Amino acid sequence: MGTSSCILIYYEGKFRACQTYSWDGGIGGQGAYIFKFLSSPKRTKALKKGLKHTTYISMDQYGSAKWEIERLLQKGDLLDDIRTWGSFCTEYTSHEPSSLYEAHDHVDACSGPAVLKLISIATAENQVTLVHPAFFSTPTAQKNLEFVHSRFAPESNIHNIDLDELKIEKLGIDDIIMKDFDMDDFDVDDYDYAYMIDLDKSTLKVYEWAYDPVCKYTFGQLQSFTEAEFIGHYKEAKGEKNPDNMPKYKVMLAGSLCHNSRVNNSLDLDKRFEVCSAFHQKPTHLVCTSRQFLRRKGIKEIRDAMDNRIPICKYSSSNNEWMNLDKKNNILWHPKYGYMKEWILSNGEL
């Protein structure tokens, strides 16, 4: 839980979907779900067919839908067995009528990994509505987008499109042209994992915090694998990229990089510190923001720590766990508690 991911679908020379998900996105969670789906030729054929019945909305409309569903979840107005975003995304299908249909017109866009099933059963009468993949493009790639819908103004950009104001009910995939787009044109590094389904080449590529894939599978391989073999093949490929399997940092910095004054404090430590974080109040592993990671891509320690999921603890006034750490290798400094910087430096642990 707490592992973010996105699914990208490429078909007939175009990116057709970019669906994000914030729970259990790792290779044994969402990765296994995708494996089971793509290991069936019947389902991949249905996926191609269903993509012809996919329509699109804007990121703002998606945000409104997600907010409304969150409100209904909190009130308990949805199905009895759906009380969290995790269960909503995994249990949601369009097979049988339910209160989910009444939640929001754009509920499909919030369906997480269930999007594969939804697309595969889509028809002209029962279309699937997703966020147009152009809204997930990088700032650089956004400059190359072509806005060709008849109601778009000549000066349109991805940030000023208001479909409701323009009275555009749904977009088609070609209303915003993403010419020559590749994986580098999407913010896939914002997610822990990214899954690239290429229906033209019949391949699945798995990315983890980077633009270079960790592993690539053909659909033929997926059909011959068991789930355990699928996961094992991924772990083996990841191990080959880091044969020593040994992180070399000596000091870990607790706390995430965000846009505030503490970022500079973090970076002022001669770049001898990396950044670790926690999800849902639980310590996880050494990470940094995607933007910062790209700027400091040469630091192997970041990759090593992420690959090995190095456990950490989070310092706070109510948590003394950090006192029991091996200080030489696991010193923590949290941006919220600036005096920890002086404590580390004065103890000569660098």
Coordinates of C-alpha atoms in Angstrom, one line a residue:
M1 CA 0.0 0.0 0.0
G2 CA 1.1 3.6 -0.6
T3 CA 3.1 2.7 -3.7
S4 CA 2.2 5.0 -6.6
S5 CA 2.1 3.9 -10.2
C6 CA 0.7 4.7 -13.7
I7 CA -0.4 2.6 -16.6
L8 CA 0.3 3.8 -20.1
I9 CA -1.3 2.2 -23.2
Y10 CA 0.1 2.7 -26.7
Y11 CA -1.8 1.5 -29.7
E12 CA -1.8 2.3 -33.4
G13 CA 1.1 4.7 -33.0
K14 CA -0.5 6.8 -30.2
F15 CA -0.6 6.9 -26.5
R16 CA -4.2 6.1 -25.6
A17 CA -4.2 6.1 -21.8
C18 CA -2.3 7.2 -18.8
Q19 CA -4.0 6.0 -15.7
T20 CA -2.5 6.7 -12.3
Y21 CA -3.0 4.8 -9.1
S22 CA -1.7 5.4 -5.5
W23 CA -2.0 2.1 -3.8
D24 CA -0.1 -1.2 -4.1
G25 CA 1.5 -0.1 -7.4
G26 CA 4.5 -2.4 -7.1
I27 CA 5.4 -5.4 -9.2
G28 CA 3.6 -7.8 -6.8
G29 CA 0.5 -5.7 -6.6
Q30 CA -0.6 -3.7 -9.7
G31 CA 2.2 -5.4 -11.7
A32 CA 0.7 -8.8 -11.0
Y33 CA -2.7 -7.5 -11.9
I34 CA -1.4 -6.3 -15.3
F35 CA 0.4 -9.6 -15.8
K36 CA -2.8 -11.6 -15.3
F37 CA -4.6 -9.4 -17.7
L38 CA -2.0 -9.4 -20.5
S39 CA -1.3 -13.1 -20.2
S40 CA -4.6 -13.8 -21.9
P41 CA -4.6 -13.2 -25.7
K42 CA -8.4 -12.9 -25.6
R43 CA -8.2 -10.0 -23.1
T44 CA -5.4 -8.1 -25.1
K45 CA -7.6 -8.5 -28.2
A46 CA -10.6 -7.1 -26.3
L47 CA -8.4 -4.2 -25.0
K48 CA -7.5 -3.2 -28.6
K49 CA -11.2 -3.3 -29.6
G50 CA -12.3 -1.3 -26.5
L51 CA -9.8 1.5 -27.1
K52 CA -11.9 2.5 -30.1
H53 CA -14.6 3.4 -27.7
T54 CA -12.6 5.5 -25.3
T55 CA -13.4 9.2 -24.8
Y56 CA -11.4 11.8 -22.8
I57 CA -11.8 14.6 -20.2
S58 CA -9.4 17.2 -18.7
M59 CA -7.4 17.0 -15.6
D60 CA -9.7 19.5 -13.9
Q61 CA -12.7 17.3 -14.6
Y62 CA -10.8 14.3 -13.2
G63 CA -10.0 16.3 -10.0
S64 CA -13.7 17.1 -9.6
A65 CA -14.7 13.5 -10.0
K66 CA -12.1 12.3 -7.5
W67 CA -13.2 14.9 -5.0
E68 CA -16.8 13.8 -5.3
I69 CA -16.0 10.1 -4.9
E70 CA -13.8 10.9 -1.9
R71 CA -16.8 12.6 -0.3
L72 CA -19.1 9.7 -1.0
L73 CA -16.5 7.3 0.4
Q74 CA -16.2 9.3 3.6
K75 CA -20.0 9.4 3.9
G76 CA -20.3 5.6 3.2
D77 CA -22.7 6.2 0.4
L78 CA -21.1 3.7 -2.0
L79 CA -21.2 -0.1 -1.9
D80 CA -20.9 -1.8 1.5
D81 CA -17.6 -3.4 0.5
I82 CA -16.1 -0.2 -0.8
R83 CA -14.9 2.1 1.9
T84 CA -11.4 3.2 0.7
W85 CA -9.8 4.3 -2.5
G86 CA -7.9 1.1 -2.6
S87 CA -11.0 -1.1 -2.6
F88 CA -12.8 1.3 -4.9
C89 CA -10.1 1.1 -7.6
T90 CA -9.7 -2.7 -7.4
E91 CA -13.4 -3.6 -7.0
Y92 CA -14.8 -1.2 -9.5
T93 CA -16.2 -2.7 -12.7
S94 CA -19.1 -1.8 -15.0
H95 CA -20.6 -5.2 -15.1
E96 CA -23.5 -4.6 -12.8
P97 CA -25.4 -1.4 -11.9
S98 CA -24.6 0.1 -8.6
S99 CA -24.4 3.4 -6.8
L100 CA -21.0 3.8 -8.4
Y101 CA -22.7 4.9 -11.6
E102 CA -24.4 7.7 -9.7
A103 CA -21.2 8.8 -8.1
H104 CA -20.0 10.9 -11.0
D105 CA -20.1 11.0 -14.8
H106 CA -16.4 10.6 -14.9
V107 CA -16.0 7.8 -12.4
D108 CA -14.1 5.7 -15.0
A109 CA -11.1 8.1 -14.8
C110 CA -10.7 7.2 -11.1
S111 CA -10.7 3.4 -11.6
G112 CA -7.0 2.7 -11.2
P113 CA -5.9 -0.6 -12.6
A114 CA -9.5 -1.6 -13.3
V115 CA -9.2 0.6 -16.4
L116 CA -7.9 -2.5 -18.3
K117 CA -11.1 -4.4 -17.6
L118 CA -13.2 -1.3 -18.3
I119 CA -11.6 -0.6 -21.7
S120 CA -11.8 -4.3 -22.7
I121 CA -15.6 -4.4 -22.3
A122 CA -16.3 -0.9 -23.7
T123 CA -18.7 -0.6 -26.6
A124 CA -20.1 2.3 -28.7
E125 CA -23.1 2.4 -26.3
N126 CA -21.0 1.9 -23.1
Q127 CA -17.9 4.0 -23.6
V128 CA -15.0 4.5 -21.2
T129 CA -14.0 8.1 -20.2
L130 CA -10.4 8.7 -19.1
V131 CA -8.1 11.7 -18.7
H132 CA -6.5 12.6 -22.0
P133 CA -2.9 11.5 -21.8
A134 CA -1.7 14.9 -23.0
F135 CA -2.5 16.2 -19.5
F136 CA 0.2 14.0 -18.1
S137 CA 2.9 15.3 -20.4
T138 CA 6.1 17.1 -19.2
P139 CA 6.4 20.9 -19.4
T140 CA 8.8 20.5 -22.3
A141 CA 6.5 18.1 -24.2
Q142 CA 3.5 20.3 -23.7
K143 CA 5.1 22.9 -26.0
N144 CA 4.8 20.4 -28.8
L145 CA 1.1 19.6 -28.3
E146 CA -1.3 20.6 -31.1
F147 CA -4.8 21.6 -30.1
V148 CA -7.0 20.9 -33.1
H149 CA -10.5 20.7 -31.7
S150 CA -12.7 23.3 -33.5
R151 CA -13.6 25.1 -30.3
F152 CA -10.0 25.5 -29.0
A153 CA -8.6 29.0 -29.3
P154 CA -5.3 29.4 -31.3
E155 CA -3.5 30.2 -28.1
S156 CA -4.7 27.2 -26.2
N157 CA -2.4 25.3 -23.9
I158 CA -2.9 22.3 -21.6
H159 CA -3.3 24.6 -18.6
N160 CA -6.1 26.9 -19.8
I161 CA -8.4 24.4 -21.4
D162 CA -11.8 24.4 -19.7
L163 CA -14.0 21.9 -21.4
D164 CA -17.1 22.9 -19.5
E165 CA -16.7 26.5 -20.4
L166 CA -16.1 25.5 -24.1
K167 CA -19.1 23.3 -23.9
I168 CA -17.1 20.3 -25.0
E169 CA -18.7 17.2 -23.5
K170 CA -15.8 14.8 -24.3
L171 CA -12.5 14.9 -26.2
G172 CA -11.3 12.4 -28.8
I173 CA -7.7 11.2 -28.7
D174 CA -6.9 13.3 -31.8
D175 CA -8.4 16.6 -30.5
I176 CA -5.0 17.1 -28.8
I177 CA -2.2 15.7 -31.0
M178 CA 0.9 14.3 -29.2
K179 CA 3.2 14.0 -32.2
D180 CA 6.2 11.7 -31.8
F181 CA 5.6 11.3 -28.1
D182 CA 7.7 8.8 -26.2
M183 CA 8.0 7.8 -22.5
D184 CA 10.3 10.7 -21.9
D185 CA 7.4 13.0 -22.6
F186 CA 5.4 11.9 -19.6
D187 CA 6.2 12.4 -15.9
V188 CA 6.5 8.7 -15.3
D189 CA 9.3 9.3 -12.7
D190 CA 6.7 11.0 -10.5
Y191 CA 5.5 7.5 -9.7
D192 CA 7.2 4.6 -8.0
Y193 CA 6.3 2.3 -10.9
A194 CA 5.2 2.8 -14.5
Y195 CA 3.8 0.1 -16.7
M196 CA 4.0 0.7 -20.5
I197 CA 1.7 -1.5 -22.5
D198 CA 2.6 -1.4 -26.2
L199 CA -0.2 -3.1 -28.1
D200 CA 1.6 -2.5 -31.4
K201 CA 4.7 -4.4 -30.3
S202 CA 2.9 -6.7 -27.9
T203 CA 5.3 -5.8 -25.1
L204 CA 5.1 -4.7 -21.4
K205 CA 7.9 -2.5 -20.0
V206 CA 8.2 -1.9 -16.3
Y207 CA 9.8 1.3 -15.0
E208 CA 10.8 2.1 -11.4
W209 CA 11.6 5.7 -10.6
A210 CA 13.4 6.3 -13.9
Y211 CA 12.9 6.7 -17.6
D212 CA 14.9 3.5 -18.4
P213 CA 12.9 0.3 -18.0
V214 CA 14.0 -2.2 -15.4
C215 CA 12.4 -5.1 -17.4
K216 CA 10.7 -5.8 -20.7
Y217 CA 8.3 -8.7 -21.4
T218 CA 6.7 -9.8 -24.6
F219 CA 3.1 -10.9 -24.4
G220 CA 4.3 -14.4 -25.4
Q221 CA 6.6 -14.5 -22.3
L222 CA 3.7 -13.4 -20.1
Q223 CA 1.6 -16.2 -21.4
S224 CA 4.2 -18.7 -20.5
F225 CA 5.0 -17.4 -17.1
T226 CA 3.4 -18.1 -13.8
E227 CA 2.8 -15.1 -11.6
A228 CA 5.8 -16.1 -9.4
E229 CA 8.0 -16.4 -12.5
F230 CA 6.9 -12.9 -13.7
I231 CA 7.8 -11.3 -10.4
G232 CA 11.1 -13.4 -10.2
H233 CA 12.1 -12.3 -13.7
Y234 CA 11.6 -8.7 -12.7
K235 CA 13.7 -9.0 -9.5
E236 CA 16.4 -10.8 -11.4
A237 CA 16.6 -8.1 -14.0
K238 CA 16.7 -5.4 -11.3
G239 CA 19.5 -7.3 -9.5
E240 CA 21.6 -7.3 -12.7
K241 CA 21.4 -3.6 -12.8
N242 CA 22.9 -3.4 -9.3
P243 CA 25.1 -6.5 -9.0
D244 CA 26.9 -5.3 -5.8
N245 CA 23.6 -4.7 -4.1
M246 CA 25.4 -2.5 -1.6
P247 CA 24.3 1.1 -0.9
K248 CA 27.4 3.3 -0.1
Y249 CA 25.9 6.2 1.7
K250 CA 26.8 6.9 5.3
V251 CA 24.2 9.4 6.3
M252 CA 20.4 9.5 5.6
L253 CA 18.3 12.6 5.6
A254 CA 14.8 12.2 6.8
G255 CA 12.0 14.2 5.2
S256 CA 10.8 14.8 1.7
L257 CA 12.0 17.6 -0.6
C258 CA 9.2 20.1 -1.1
H259 CA 9.0 23.7 -2.2
N260 CA 9.9 25.5 1.0
S261 CA 12.9 27.0 2.7
R262 CA 13.9 23.6 4.2
V263 CA 14.9 22.3 0.8
N264 CA 17.9 24.6 0.7
N265 CA 18.9 23.5 4.2
S266 CA 18.9 19.9 2.9
L267 CA 21.0 20.7 -0.1
D268 CA 23.5 22.8 1.7
L269 CA 25.1 19.8 3.3
D270 CA 27.6 19.4 0.5
K271 CA 25.4 16.9 -1.3
R272 CA 26.6 14.2 1.1
F273 CA 23.1 13.5 2.2
E274 CA 20.4 11.8 0.4
V275 CA 16.7 12.2 1.2
C276 CA 14.4 9.6 2.7
S277 CA 10.7 9.8 3.4
A278 CA 7.7 8.1 4.9
F279 CA 4.3 7.2 3.4
H280 CA 1.2 7.2 5.6
Q281 CA 3.3 8.0 8.7
K282 CA 5.2 4.7 8.2
P283 CA 9.0 4.8 7.4
T284 CA 9.8 3.3 4.1
H285 CA 13.0 3.8 2.1
L286 CA 15.4 6.4 0.8
V287 CA 13.8 8.5 -1.9
C288 CA 13.9 12.0 -3.3
T289 CA 11.4 13.9 -5.5
S290 CA 11.4 13.1 -9.2
R291 CA 12.6 16.5 -10.1
Q292 CA 15.5 16.4 -7.7
F293 CA 16.3 12.8 -8.8
L294 CA 16.6 13.9 -12.4
R295 CA 18.9 16.8 -11.5
R296 CA 21.2 14.5 -9.4
K297 CA 20.9 11.4 -11.6
G298 CA 24.5 10.6 -11.3
I299 CA 24.3 9.8 -7.6
K300 CA 24.3 6.0 -7.5
E301 CA 23.5 5.9 -3.8
I302 CA 20.0 7.2 -4.6
R303 CA 19.3 4.3 -7.0
D304 CA 20.9 1.8 -4.6
A305 CA 18.8 2.8 -1.7
M306 CA 15.6 2.8 -3.7
D307 CA 16.4 -0.5 -5.3
N308 CA 17.1 -2.1 -1.9
R309 CA 14.3 -0.4 0.0
I310 CA 16.6 0.5 2.8
P311 CA 14.5 0.7 6.0
I312 CA 14.6 4.0 8.0
C313 CA 13.1 5.5 11.0
K314 CA 11.6 9.0 11.2
Y315 CA 12.8 11.3 13.9
S316 CA 10.3 13.2 15.9
S317 CA 9.9 14.5 19.5
S318 CA 7.6 11.5 20.2
N319 CA 9.7 8.9 18.5
N320 CA 13.0 7.7 20.1
E321 CA 13.5 4.9 17.6
W322 CA 16.3 6.9 16.0
M323 CA 18.3 6.7 19.3
N324 CA 18.8 3.0 18.7
L325 CA 20.2 3.3 15.2
D326 CA 23.8 2.6 14.2
K327 CA 24.7 6.3 14.2
K328 CA 27.6 5.8 11.8
N329 CA 25.4 4.5 9.0
N330 CA 21.9 5.6 9.8
I331 CA 22.0 9.2 11.2
L332 CA 18.7 11.0 10.6
W333 CA 18.1 14.7 10.2
H334 CA 14.6 16.0 9.6
P335 CA 14.2 19.4 8.0
K336 CA 11.6 20.2 10.6
Y337 CA 14.2 19.9 13.4
G338 CA 17.1 22.1 12.2
Y339 CA 19.2 21.5 15.2
M340 CA 19.8 17.9 14.1
K341 CA 22.1 19.3 11.4
E342 CA 24.4 20.8 14.1
W343 CA 24.1 17.6 16.1
I344 CA 25.3 15.5 13.2
L345 CA 28.1 17.9 12.3
S346 CA 29.4 18.3 15.9
N347 CA 29.5 14.5 16.3
G348 CA 31.8 14.2 13.3
E349 CA 29.8 11.5 11.6
L350 CA 30.6 12.8 8.1

